[in-house]
PDB file of C-alpha atoms and ligand atoms in Angstrom:
ATOM      1  CA  UNK A   1     181.603  16.887 105.716  1.00 94.00           C
ATOM      2  CA  UNK A   2     184.622  14.690 105.112  1.00 97.00           C
ATOM      3  CA  UNK A   3     185.725  12.741 102.032  1.00 98.00           C
ATOM      4  CA  UNK A   4     186.275   9.089 102.894  1.00 98.00           C
ATOM      5  CA  UNK A   5     189.638   8.564 101.199  1.00 98.00           C
ATOM      6  CA  UNK A   6     190.139   7.398  97.640  1.00 98.00           C
ATOM      7  CA  UNK A   7     187.078   5.932  95.891  1.00 98.00           C
ATOM      8  CA  UNK A   8     188.696   4.796  92.633  1.00 98.00           C
ATOM      9  CA  UNK A   9     191.441   5.684  90.186  1.00 98.00           C
ATOM     10  CA  UNK A  10     190.716   5.555  86.457  1.00 98.00           C
ATOM     11  CA  UNK A  11     193.516   4.927  83.961  1.00 98.00           C
ATOM     12  CA  UNK A  12     193.944   4.189  80.261  1.00 98.00           C
ATOM     13  CA  UNK A  13     194.897   0.920  78.596  1.00 98.00           C
ATOM     14  CA  UNK A  14     195.594   0.206  74.943  1.00 97.00           C
ATOM     15  CA  UNK A  15     195.573  -3.547  75.554  1.00 97.00           C
ATOM     16  CA  UNK A  16     192.514  -4.809  77.433  1.00 97.00           C
ATOM     17  CA  UNK A  17     193.431  -8.542  77.411  1.00 97.00           C
ATOM     18  CA  UNK A  18     196.906  -7.763  78.779  1.00 97.00           C
ATOM     19  CA  UNK A  19     195.326  -5.440  81.336  1.00 98.00           C
ATOM     20  CA  UNK A  20     193.015  -8.214  82.604  1.00 98.00           C
ATOM     21  CA  UNK A  21     195.866 -10.643  82.840  1.00 97.00           C
ATOM     22  CA  UNK A  22     198.052  -8.211  84.816  1.00 98.00           C
ATOM     23  CA  UNK A  23     195.520  -6.773  87.275  1.00 98.00           C
ATOM     24  CA  UNK A  24     193.302  -9.844  87.797  1.00 98.00           C
ATOM     25  CA  UNK A  25     196.100 -12.385  87.255  1.00 97.00           C
ATOM     26  CA  UNK A  26     199.478 -11.097  88.416  1.00 98.00           C
ATOM     27  CA  UNK A  27     198.164  -8.648  91.044  1.00 98.00           C
ATOM     28  CA  UNK A  28     195.236 -10.874  92.023  1.00 98.00           C
ATOM     29  CA  UNK A  29     192.519  -8.222  92.062  1.00 98.00           C
ATOM     30  CA  UNK A  30     188.941  -9.191  91.267  1.00 98.00           C
ATOM     31  CA  UNK A  31     187.325  -7.935  88.101  1.00 97.00           C
ATOM     32  CA  UNK A  32     184.159  -6.494  89.626  1.00 97.00           C
ATOM     33  CA  UNK A  33     182.569  -4.899  86.575  1.00 96.00           C
ATOM     34  CA  UNK A  34     183.007  -5.348  82.864  1.00 96.00           C
ATOM     35  CA  UNK A  35     181.166  -2.553  81.144  1.00 95.00           C
ATOM     36  CA  UNK A  36     181.589   0.070  78.438  1.00 94.00           C
ATOM     37  CA  UNK A  37     182.789   3.656  78.513  1.00 91.00           C
ATOM     38  CA  UNK A  38     179.590   5.663  79.048  1.00 85.00           C
ATOM     39  CA  UNK A  39     180.998   8.343  76.727  1.00 85.00           C
ATOM     40  CA  UNK A  40     182.001   5.817  74.015  1.00 87.00           C
ATOM     41  CA  UNK A  41     180.156   2.496  74.342  1.00 88.00           C
ATOM     42  CA  UNK A  42     182.256   0.722  71.678  1.00 88.00           C
ATOM     43  CA  UNK A  43     185.135   0.331  74.140  1.00 91.00           C
ATOM     44  CA  UNK A  44     185.446  -1.166  77.598  1.00 95.00           C
ATOM     45  CA  UNK A  45     185.485   0.318  81.004  1.00 96.00           C
ATOM     46  CA  UNK A  46     187.009  -2.361  83.247  1.00 98.00           C
ATOM     47  CA  UNK A  47     186.887  -2.253  87.057  1.00 98.00           C
ATOM     48  CA  UNK A  48     189.130  -4.233  89.404  1.00 98.00           C
ATOM     49  CA  UNK A  49     188.874  -4.184  93.188  1.00 98.00           C
ATOM     50  CA  UNK A  50     188.644  -6.334  96.294  1.00 98.00           C
ATOM     51  CA  UNK A  51     186.212  -9.241  96.594  1.00 97.00           C
ATOM     52  CA  UNK A  52     183.254  -6.943  97.361  1.00 97.00           C
ATOM     53  CA  UNK A  53     184.030  -4.199  94.859  1.00 97.00           C
ATOM     54  CA  UNK A  54     184.578  -1.714  97.673  1.00 97.00           C
ATOM     55  CA  UNK A  55     185.320   1.973  97.203  1.00 97.00           C
ATOM     56  CA  UNK A  56     188.963   2.367  98.202  1.00 98.00           C
ATOM     57  CA  UNK A  57     190.124  -0.699  96.283  1.00 98.00           C
ATOM     58  CA  UNK A  58     188.854   0.127  92.833  1.00 98.00           C
ATOM     59  CA  UNK A  59     191.194   0.695  89.883  1.00 98.00           C
ATOM     60  CA  UNK A  60     189.411   1.157  86.572  1.00 98.00           C
ATOM     61  CA  UNK A  61     190.570   1.358  82.961  1.00 98.00           C
ATOM     62  CA  UNK A  62     189.172   2.976  79.862  1.00 97.00           C
ATOM     63  CA  UNK A  63     190.189   0.905  76.852  1.00 96.00           C
ATOM     64  CA  UNK A  64     191.501   2.707  73.784  1.00 95.00           C
ATOM     65  CA  UNK A  65     192.577  -0.254  71.645  1.00 94.00           C
ATOM     66  CA  UNK A  66     196.129   0.161  70.406  1.00 93.00           C
ATOM     67  CA  UNK A  67     196.566   3.564  72.101  1.00 96.00           C
ATOM     68  CA  UNK A  68     200.169   4.728  72.160  1.00 97.00           C
ATOM     69  CA  UNK A  69     201.842   4.984  75.516  1.00 98.00           C
ATOM     70  CA  UNK A  70     201.543   8.253  77.369  1.00 98.00           C
ATOM     71  CA  UNK A  71     203.906   9.850  79.823  1.00 97.00           C
ATOM     72  CA  UNK A  72     202.989  11.495  83.124  1.00 98.00           C
ATOM     73  CA  UNK A  73     204.034  15.126  83.385  1.00 98.00           C
ATOM     74  CA  UNK A  74     203.053  18.358  85.111  1.00 97.00           C
ATOM     75  CA  UNK A  75     199.442  18.190  86.315  1.00 97.00           C
ATOM     76  CA  UNK A  76     199.128  14.409  85.987  1.00 98.00           C
ATOM     77  CA  UNK A  77     199.057  11.539  88.470  1.00 98.00           C
ATOM     78  CA  UNK A  78     202.254   9.483  88.157  1.00 98.00           C
ATOM     79  CA  UNK A  79     202.103   6.757  90.829  1.00 98.00           C
ATOM     80  CA  UNK A  80     199.402   4.664  92.526  1.00 98.00           C
ATOM     81  CA  UNK A  81     200.104   2.983  95.874  1.00 98.00           C
ATOM     82  CA  UNK A  82     198.357   0.021  97.440  1.00 98.00           C
ATOM     83  CA  UNK A  83     198.685  -0.992 101.068  1.00 98.00           C
ATOM     84  CA  UNK A  84     200.061  -4.329 102.115  1.00 98.00           C
ATOM     85  CA  UNK A  85     200.287  -5.650 105.664  1.00 97.00           C
ATOM     86  CA  UNK A  86     203.952  -6.442 106.174  1.00 97.00           C
ATOM     87  CA  UNK A  87     207.512  -6.698 104.920  1.00 97.00           C
ATOM     88  CA  UNK A  88     206.693 -10.397 104.380  1.00 98.00           C
ATOM     89  CA  UNK A  89     204.066  -9.254 101.882  1.00 98.00           C
ATOM     90  CA  UNK A  90     206.709  -7.191 100.062  1.00 98.00           C
ATOM     91  CA  UNK A  91     208.969 -10.298  99.989  1.00 98.00           C
ATOM     92  CA  UNK A  92     206.091 -12.263  98.477  1.00 98.00           C
ATOM     93  CA  UNK A  93     205.354  -9.613  95.832  1.00 98.00           C
ATOM     94  CA  UNK A  94     209.005  -9.152  94.952  1.00 98.00           C
ATOM     95  CA  UNK A  95     209.152 -12.873  94.147  1.00 98.00           C
ATOM     96  CA  UNK A  96     205.759 -13.064  92.443  1.00 98.00           C
ATOM     97  CA  UNK A  97     206.399 -10.070  90.197  1.00 98.00           C
ATOM     98  CA  UNK A  98     209.771 -11.528  89.251  1.00 98.00           C
ATOM     99  CA  UNK A  99     208.080 -14.874  88.416  1.00 98.00           C
ATOM    100  CA  UNK A 100     205.808 -12.932  86.046  1.00 98.00           C
ATOM    101  CA  UNK A 101     208.759 -11.129  84.486  1.00 98.00           C
ATOM    102  CA  UNK A 102     207.960  -7.786  86.147  1.00 98.00           C
ATOM    103  CA  UNK A 103     210.984  -5.826  87.372  1.00 98.00           C
ATOM    104  CA  UNK A 104     210.609  -4.164  90.769  1.00 98.00           C
ATOM    105  CA  UNK A 105     212.759  -2.196  93.175  1.00 98.00           C
ATOM    106  CA  UNK A 106     212.544  -2.439  96.948  1.00 97.00           C
ATOM    107  CA  UNK A 107     213.224   0.462  99.265  1.00 90.00           C
ATOM    108  CA  UNK A 108     212.159   1.665 102.667  1.00 88.00           C
ATOM    109  CA  UNK A 109     208.947  -0.329 103.250  1.00 95.00           C
ATOM    110  CA  UNK A 110     207.871  -0.169  99.629  1.00 98.00           C
ATOM    111  CA  UNK A 111     208.107  -2.039  96.363  1.00 98.00           C
ATOM    112  CA  UNK A 112     207.981  -0.050  93.121  1.00 98.00           C
ATOM    113  CA  UNK A 113     207.160  -1.496  89.705  1.00 98.00           C
ATOM    114  CA  UNK A 114     205.150  -0.684  86.590  1.00 98.00           C
ATOM    115  CA  UNK A 115     202.232  -2.261  84.796  1.00 98.00           C
ATOM    116  CA  UNK A 116     202.794  -3.625  81.246  1.00 98.00           C
ATOM    117  CA  UNK A 117     202.037  -0.194  79.760  1.00 98.00           C
ATOM    118  CA  UNK A 118     204.401   1.720  82.031  1.00 98.00           C
ATOM    119  CA  UNK A 119     201.982   2.942  84.730  1.00 98.00           C
ATOM    120  CA  UNK A 120     204.038   3.347  87.929  1.00 98.00           C
ATOM    121  CA  UNK A 121     202.682   1.327  90.850  1.00 98.00           C
ATOM    122  CA  UNK A 122     203.877   0.690  94.366  1.00 98.00           C
ATOM    123  CA  UNK A 123     203.061  -1.423  97.380  1.00 98.00           C
ATOM    124  CA  UNK A 124     203.520   0.216 100.774  1.00 98.00           C
ATOM    125  CA  UNK A 125     203.575  -1.327 104.233  1.00 98.00           C
ATOM    126  CA  UNK A 126     201.139   0.870 106.167  1.00 95.00           C
ATOM    127  CA  UNK A 127     199.944   0.406 109.729  1.00 92.00           C
ATOM    128  CA  UNK A 128     196.326   1.470 109.752  1.00 95.00           C
ATOM    129  CA  UNK A 129     193.010   0.708 111.414  1.00 96.00           C
ATOM    130  CA  UNK A 130     191.275   0.899 108.015  1.00 97.00           C
ATOM    131  CA  UNK A 131     189.686  -2.379 106.915  1.00 97.00           C
ATOM    132  CA  UNK A 132     191.905  -4.389 104.534  1.00 98.00           C
ATOM    133  CA  UNK A 133     190.107  -4.563 101.167  1.00 98.00           C
ATOM    134  CA  UNK A 134     191.300  -7.880  99.784  1.00 98.00           C
ATOM    135  CA  UNK A 135     190.415 -10.002  96.757  1.00 98.00           C
ATOM    136  CA  UNK A 136     190.603 -13.806  96.707  1.00 97.00           C
ATOM    137  CA  UNK A 137     193.160 -15.462  94.482  1.00 97.00           C
ATOM    138  CA  UNK A 138     194.265 -19.089  94.788  1.00 97.00           C
ATOM    139  CA  UNK A 139     197.964 -18.200  94.526  1.00 97.00           C
ATOM    140  CA  UNK A 140     197.908 -15.233  96.920  1.00 98.00           C
ATOM    141  CA  UNK A 141     197.434 -15.782 100.679  1.00 98.00           C
ATOM    142  CA  UNK A 142     194.954 -13.173 101.916  1.00 98.00           C
ATOM    143  CA  UNK A 143     197.392 -11.851 104.563  1.00 98.00           C
ATOM    144  CA  UNK A 144     199.818 -10.972 101.760  1.00 98.00           C
ATOM    145  CA  UNK A 145     197.312  -9.556  99.271  1.00 98.00           C
ATOM    146  CA  UNK A 146     196.832  -5.952  98.223  1.00 98.00           C
ATOM    147  CA  UNK A 147     194.574  -4.170 100.757  1.00 98.00           C
ATOM    148  CA  UNK A 148     193.206  -1.216  98.792  1.00 98.00           C
ATOM    149  CA  UNK A 149     194.708   2.112  97.858  1.00 98.00           C
ATOM    150  CA  UNK A 150     197.081   3.902 100.170  1.00 98.00           C
ATOM    151  CA  UNK A 151     197.581   6.960  98.030  1.00 98.00           C
ATOM    152  CA  UNK A 152     198.191   8.654  94.748  1.00 98.00           C
ATOM    153  CA  UNK A 153     201.068  10.941  93.721  1.00 98.00           C
ATOM    154  CA  UNK A 154     200.923  13.558  90.992  1.00 98.00           C
ATOM    155  CA  UNK A 155     203.371  15.980  89.405  1.00 98.00           C
ATOM    156  CA  UNK A 156     202.935  19.705  90.069  1.00 98.00           C
ATOM    157  CA  UNK A 157     205.436  22.484  89.483  1.00 97.00           C
ATOM    158  CA  UNK A 158     203.748  24.759  92.055  1.00 97.00           C
ATOM    159  CA  UNK A 159     201.802  22.541  94.474  1.00 97.00           C
ATOM    160  CA  UNK A 160     201.091  25.498  96.780  1.00 96.00           C
ATOM    161  CA  UNK A 161     198.513  26.557  94.183  1.00 97.00           C
ATOM    162  CA  UNK A 162     196.455  23.517  95.179  1.00 98.00           C
ATOM    163  CA  UNK A 163     196.761  23.714  98.939  1.00 97.00           C
ATOM    164  CA  UNK A 164     193.810  26.036  99.597  1.00 96.00           C
ATOM    165  CA  UNK A 165     191.481  23.862  97.513  1.00 98.00           C
ATOM    166  CA  UNK A 166     192.729  20.649  99.085  1.00 98.00           C
ATOM    167  CA  UNK A 167     192.531  21.943 102.663  1.00 98.00           C
ATOM    168  CA  UNK A 168     189.784  24.570 102.790  1.00 98.00           C
ATOM    169  CA  UNK A 169     187.427  23.203 100.151  1.00 98.00           C
ATOM    170  CA  UNK A 170     187.969  19.434 100.230  1.00 98.00           C
ATOM    171  CA  UNK A 171     188.976  19.075 103.876  1.00 98.00           C
ATOM    172  CA  UNK A 172     192.269  17.270 103.281  1.00 98.00           C
ATOM    173  CA  UNK A 173     194.767  17.515 106.139  1.00 98.00           C
ATOM    174  CA  UNK A 174     198.386  18.444 105.457  1.00 98.00           C
ATOM    175  CA  UNK A 175     200.822  15.718 106.468  1.00 97.00           C
ATOM    176  CA  UNK A 176     203.915  17.752 105.622  1.00 95.00           C
ATOM    177  CA  UNK A 177     205.598  18.949 102.458  1.00 94.00           C
ATOM    178  CA  UNK A 178     203.343  18.668  99.440  1.00 97.00           C
ATOM    179  CA  UNK A 179     201.395  15.755 100.955  1.00 98.00           C
ATOM    180  CA  UNK A 180     197.855  15.525 102.274  1.00 98.00           C
ATOM    181  CA  UNK A 181     195.459  12.956 103.683  1.00 98.00           C
ATOM    182  CA  UNK A 182     191.727  12.755 102.907  1.00 98.00           C
ATOM    183  CA  UNK A 183     190.236  10.914 105.862  1.00 98.00           C
ATOM    184  CA  UNK A 184     186.573  10.280 106.605  1.00 97.00           C
ATOM    185  CA  UNK A 185     184.587   8.056 108.953  1.00 94.00           C
ATOM    186  CA  UNK A 186     185.753   4.719 107.585  1.00 94.00           C
ATOM    187  CA  UNK A 187     188.853   5.288 105.502  1.00 97.00           C
ATOM    188  CA  UNK A 188     191.702   7.571 104.539  1.00 98.00           C
ATOM    189  CA  UNK A 189     193.911   8.010 101.510  1.00 98.00           C
ATOM    190  CA  UNK A 190     196.976  10.099 100.751  1.00 98.00           C
ATOM    191  CA  UNK A 191     197.510  12.544  97.911  1.00 98.00           C
ATOM    192  CA  UNK A 192     200.815  14.266  97.212  1.00 98.00           C
ATOM    193  CA  UNK A 193     202.811  16.112  94.589  1.00 98.00           C
ATOM    194  CA  UNK A 194     206.341  15.776  93.273  1.00 98.00           C
ATOM    195  CA  UNK A 195     208.263  18.140  91.024  1.00 98.00           C
ATOM    196  CA  UNK A 196     207.519  17.296  87.372  1.00 98.00           C
ATOM    197  CA  UNK A 197     210.069  16.075  84.859  1.00 97.00           C
ATOM    198  CA  UNK A 198     211.203  18.489  82.139  1.00 96.00           C
ATOM    199  CA  UNK A 199     209.389  16.516  79.425  1.00 95.00           C
ATOM    200  CA  UNK A 200     205.826  17.560  78.754  1.00 94.00           C
ATOM    201  CA  UNK A 201     202.893  15.359  79.756  1.00 95.00           C
ATOM    202  CA  UNK A 202     201.356  13.060  77.143  1.00 96.00           C
ATOM    203  CA  UNK A 203     198.035  11.345  77.808  1.00 96.00           C
ATOM    204  CA  UNK A 204     197.763   7.762  76.580  1.00 97.00           C
ATOM    205  CA  UNK A 205     198.108   4.125  77.577  1.00 98.00           C
ATOM    206  CA  UNK A 206     199.635   3.668  81.011  1.00 98.00           C
ATOM    207  CA  UNK A 207     198.530   7.061  82.320  1.00 98.00           C
ATOM    208  CA  UNK A 208     195.911   8.081  84.869  1.00 98.00           C
ATOM    209  CA  UNK A 209     192.745   9.779  83.649  1.00 97.00           C
ATOM    210  CA  UNK A 210     191.335  10.881  87.006  1.00 98.00           C
ATOM    211  CA  UNK A 211     191.217  10.153  90.713  1.00 98.00           C
ATOM    212  CA  UNK A 212     187.959   9.897  92.638  1.00 98.00           C
ATOM    213  CA  UNK A 213     187.469  10.521  96.352  1.00 98.00           C
ATOM    214  CA  UNK A 214     184.542   9.040  98.291  1.00 98.00           C
ATOM    215  CA  UNK A 215     181.644  11.125  99.489  1.00 98.00           C
ATOM    216  CA  UNK A 216     178.794  10.117 101.742  1.00 97.00           C
ATOM    217  CA  UNK A 217     175.781   9.699  99.469  1.00 96.00           C
ATOM    218  CA  UNK A 218     173.645  12.121 101.513  1.00 97.00           C
ATOM    219  CA  UNK A 219     176.346  14.805 101.244  1.00 98.00           C
ATOM    220  CA  UNK A 220     177.016  14.591  97.514  1.00 97.00           C
ATOM    221  CA  UNK A 221     174.780  17.497  96.520  1.00 97.00           C
ATOM    222  CA  UNK A 222     176.365  19.622  99.243  1.00 98.00           C
ATOM    223  CA  UNK A 223     179.806  18.775  97.852  1.00 98.00           C
ATOM    224  CA  UNK A 224     178.662  19.949  94.430  1.00 98.00           C
ATOM    225  CA  UNK A 225     177.586  23.258  95.991  1.00 98.00           C
ATOM    226  CA  UNK A 226     180.852  23.584  97.910  1.00 98.00           C
ATOM    227  CA  UNK A 227     183.054  22.868  94.903  1.00 98.00           C
ATOM    228  CA  UNK A 228     181.019  25.240  92.744  1.00 98.00           C
ATOM    229  CA  UNK A 229     181.124  28.016  95.357  1.00 98.00           C
ATOM    230  CA  UNK A 230     184.929  27.687  95.380  1.00 98.00           C
ATOM    231  CA  UNK A 231     184.997  28.522  91.658  1.00 97.00           C
ATOM    232  CA  UNK A 232     186.108  25.055  90.543  1.00 98.00           C
ATOM    233  CA  UNK A 233     183.392  24.730  87.860  1.00 98.00           C
ATOM    234  CA  UNK A 234     182.205  21.201  88.695  1.00 98.00           C
ATOM    235  CA  UNK A 235     180.361  19.087  86.153  1.00 98.00           C
ATOM    236  CA  UNK A 236     176.707  18.439  86.900  1.00 97.00           C
ATOM    237  CA  UNK A 237     176.046  15.433  89.140  1.00 97.00           C
ATOM    238  CA  UNK A 238     176.329  12.457  86.761  1.00 95.00           C
ATOM    239  CA  UNK A 239     174.592   9.187  87.597  1.00 92.00           C
ATOM    240  CA  UNK A 240     177.131   6.402  86.894  1.00 91.00           C
ATOM    241  CA  UNK A 241     174.563   3.889  88.175  1.00 90.00           C
ATOM    242  CA  UNK A 242     177.005   2.267  90.664  1.00 93.00           C
ATOM    243  CA  UNK A 243     177.731   5.688  92.143  1.00 96.00           C
ATOM    244  CA  UNK A 244     177.016   9.348  91.436  1.00 97.00           C
ATOM    245  CA  UNK A 245     179.882  11.549  90.297  1.00 97.00           C
ATOM    246  CA  UNK A 246     180.979  15.135  89.985  1.00 98.00           C
ATOM    247  CA  UNK A 247     184.181  16.145  88.209  1.00 98.00           C
ATOM    248  CA  UNK A 248     186.443  19.171  88.361  1.00 98.00           C
ATOM    249  CA  UNK A 249     190.083  20.014  87.793  1.00 98.00           C
ATOM    250  CA  UNK A 250     192.077  21.018  90.870  1.00 98.00           C
ATOM    251  CA  UNK A 251     194.417  24.013  90.478  1.00 98.00           C
ATOM    252  CA  UNK A 252     197.526  21.938  89.607  1.00 98.00           C
ATOM    253  CA  UNK A 253     195.604  20.316  86.766  1.00 97.00           C
ATOM    254  CA  UNK A 254     194.697  16.861  88.096  1.00 98.00           C
ATOM    255  CA  UNK A 255     191.151  15.782  87.203  1.00 98.00           C
ATOM    256  CA  UNK A 256     189.295  15.026  90.453  1.00 98.00           C
ATOM    257  CA  UNK A 257     185.982  13.235  90.872  1.00 98.00           C
ATOM    258  CA  UNK A 258     183.829  12.980  93.976  1.00 98.00           C
ATOM    259  CA  UNK A 259     181.926   9.695  93.891  1.00 98.00           C
ATOM    260  CA  UNK A 260     179.289   8.445  96.310  1.00 98.00           C
ATOM    261  CA  UNK A 261     180.051   5.428  98.487  1.00 97.00           C
ATOM    262  CA  UNK A 262     176.893   3.688  97.236  1.00 93.00           C
ATOM    263  CA  UNK A 263     174.983   1.953  95.829  1.00 94.00           C
ATOM    264  CA  UNK A 264     177.987  -0.005  94.518  1.00 95.00           C
ATOM    265  CA  UNK A 265     178.696  -2.803  92.068  1.00 92.00           C
ATOM    266  CA  UNK A 266     176.199  -5.294  93.497  1.00 91.00           C
ATOM    267  CA  UNK A 267     173.355  -2.947  92.458  1.00 90.00           C
ATOM    268  CA  UNK A 268     172.966  -4.903  89.203  1.00 88.00           C
ATOM    269  CA  UNK A 269     174.915  -8.152  89.707  1.00 91.00           C
ATOM    270  CA  UNK A 270     174.950 -10.853  92.335  1.00 93.00           C
ATOM    271  CA  UNK A 271     178.081 -10.370  94.448  1.00 94.00           C
ATOM    272  CA  UNK A 272     179.052 -13.985  93.628  1.00 93.00           C
ATOM    273  CA  UNK A 273     179.204 -13.219  89.916  1.00 93.00           C
ATOM    274  CA  UNK A 274     180.583  -9.683  89.714  1.00 94.00           C
ATOM    275  CA  UNK A 275     182.422  -8.953  86.489  1.00 94.00           C
ATOM    276  CA  UNK A 276     181.613 -12.195  84.676  1.00 93.00           C
ATOM    277  CA  UNK A 277     179.253 -10.763  82.059  1.00 93.00           C
ATOM    278  CA  UNK A 278     179.220  -7.567  80.073  1.00 94.00           C
ATOM    279  CA  UNK A 279     177.031  -5.212  82.085  1.00 93.00           C
ATOM    280  CA  UNK A 280     175.447  -2.200  80.492  1.00 90.00           C
ATOM    281  CA  UNK A 281     173.814   0.522  82.562  1.00 81.00           C
ATOM    282  CA  UNK A 282     170.019   0.446  81.978  1.00 84.00           C
ATOM    283  CA  UNK A 283     170.152   3.481  79.687  1.00 84.00           C
ATOM    284  CA  UNK A 284     172.640   1.614  77.413  1.00 87.00           C
ATOM    285  CA  UNK A 285     170.944  -1.804  77.440  1.00 91.00           C
ATOM    286  CA  UNK A 286     169.116  -1.134  74.162  1.00 93.00           C
ATOM    287  CA  UNK A 287     172.540  -0.904  72.442  1.00 91.00           C
ATOM    288  CA  UNK A 288     173.758  -4.351  73.572  1.00 94.00           C
ATOM    289  CA  UNK A 289     173.357  -6.132  70.209  1.00 94.00           C
ATOM    290  CA  UNK A 290     175.307  -3.419  68.427  1.00 91.00           C
ATOM    291  CA  UNK A 291     177.953  -2.940  71.116  1.00 90.00           C
ATOM    292  CA  UNK A 292     178.867  -6.458  72.211  1.00 92.00           C
ATOM    293  CA  UNK A 293     180.290  -7.729  68.872  1.00 92.00           C
ATOM    294  CA  UNK A 294     182.569  -4.675  68.608  1.00 90.00           C
ATOM    295  CA  UNK A 295     184.321  -5.264  71.923  1.00 93.00           C
ATOM    296  CA  UNK A 296     187.729  -6.919  72.287  1.00 92.00           C
ATOM    297  CA  UNK A 297     187.381 -10.568  73.406  1.00 92.00           C
ATOM    298  CA  UNK A 298     188.654 -10.904  76.977  1.00 94.00           C
ATOM    299  CA  UNK A 299     189.802 -13.885  79.014  1.00 90.00           C
ATOM    300  CA  UNK A 300     187.739 -14.940  82.059  1.00 91.00           C
ATOM    301  CA  UNK A 301     190.190 -14.068  84.839  1.00 92.00           C
ATOM    302  CA  UNK A 302     188.798 -16.814  87.075  1.00 92.00           C
ATOM    303  CA  UNK A 303     188.631 -19.566  84.431  1.00 88.00           C
ATOM    304  CA  UNK A 304     190.008 -22.794  85.797  1.00 84.00           C
ATOM    305  CA  UNK A 305     189.587 -21.840  89.449  1.00 86.00           C
ATOM    306  CA  UNK A 306     188.088 -24.542  91.642  1.00 74.00           C
ATOM    307  CA  UNK A 307     184.671 -23.220  92.622  1.00 60.00           C
TER     308      UNK A 307
HETATM  309 ZN1   ZN B   1     185.727   7.937  87.863  1.00 81.86          ZN
END
C-alpha cells in the first residue's frame, strides 16, 4: 500500500473574492469546485486545480470572511511548492508576479512569494516523470504553467518524533535530513520540516488547515485500520462526495488527511463547466435557498474568455 503523493492542501482565506482573483487569475489555476464548508455551510469551500481537477494539483480554501491573518509556527505547514518545467518558467513567473504587484525572490531553481494573505508559496523546477497537471489560461503558455504540487514544508521543533509514523505507518521514504517523499504508482510529493520560529503559531487567514495525501480507493479502509492500529486516532471515514477522507494529527502536530483518488470533481458536474455554479453535496441540497443568499458574491474567473 502506497500513498500517491499529495492529494490536496486546504488553507484559510478571509477574502474569497481576492482569493479567486489571485489563484484563478494571477496563478492561472482553474476553479474546479465552488461549494460550502461541510461543517459550516454559510461559508465557501473553494477548490482550484488543473484543468481536470486532478488530485495532486488541488489547493482548497475555507472562507472565514474577514478572518485576521494567522502565522505559521511549530506544528503547522508554512510553505506550499508547485512544480514548473524550466528556468524559463521561473523567468515567466518572476515577470508575471511583478506585473501583478507580487514581490518574489529567486534562488537556486525556485521562486518564492506569498499570496495576498501572506501564505508562503514557491515554484520549483523539478525533473520528474509525473504527469504535468496544468490548467488553461489565455495569458499563460501551458509549458510555463504550474504543474501540480511538488511538496509541502512544515515547522517542527523535533521532527524525529514524526519519522516513525511517516516511514513505518505511511510508507514515506526519507530523502535526507527532515525530508520525505510519498510516492505511489502515478505520483509523488515531498513533505519536510524546518525549525520553527520563536513566535507561537496562530491559525487564521493565510495559513494551512491540513494536507491530504492520495490513497487508492480500494485501500482506503485498510489505511484507516493501519492509522488506527498505530495509535493515531483517525476520524471515521468521511464521505466528502468527491472523495472519501480520514483525518489524524501526525506527531509533530500537522493535520493529515488521506483522501481517495476518486471519484473526483466530475462526479456531479460536466468537466467543461467545473466550478461555474455553486455545488452542494446531495445531503446539503435542501439548504440551497437558505445558504446561497448568505454567501459572498464572487467573480467568474473565466468571464471574458473567448470560448
Ligand atoms: Zn481536505
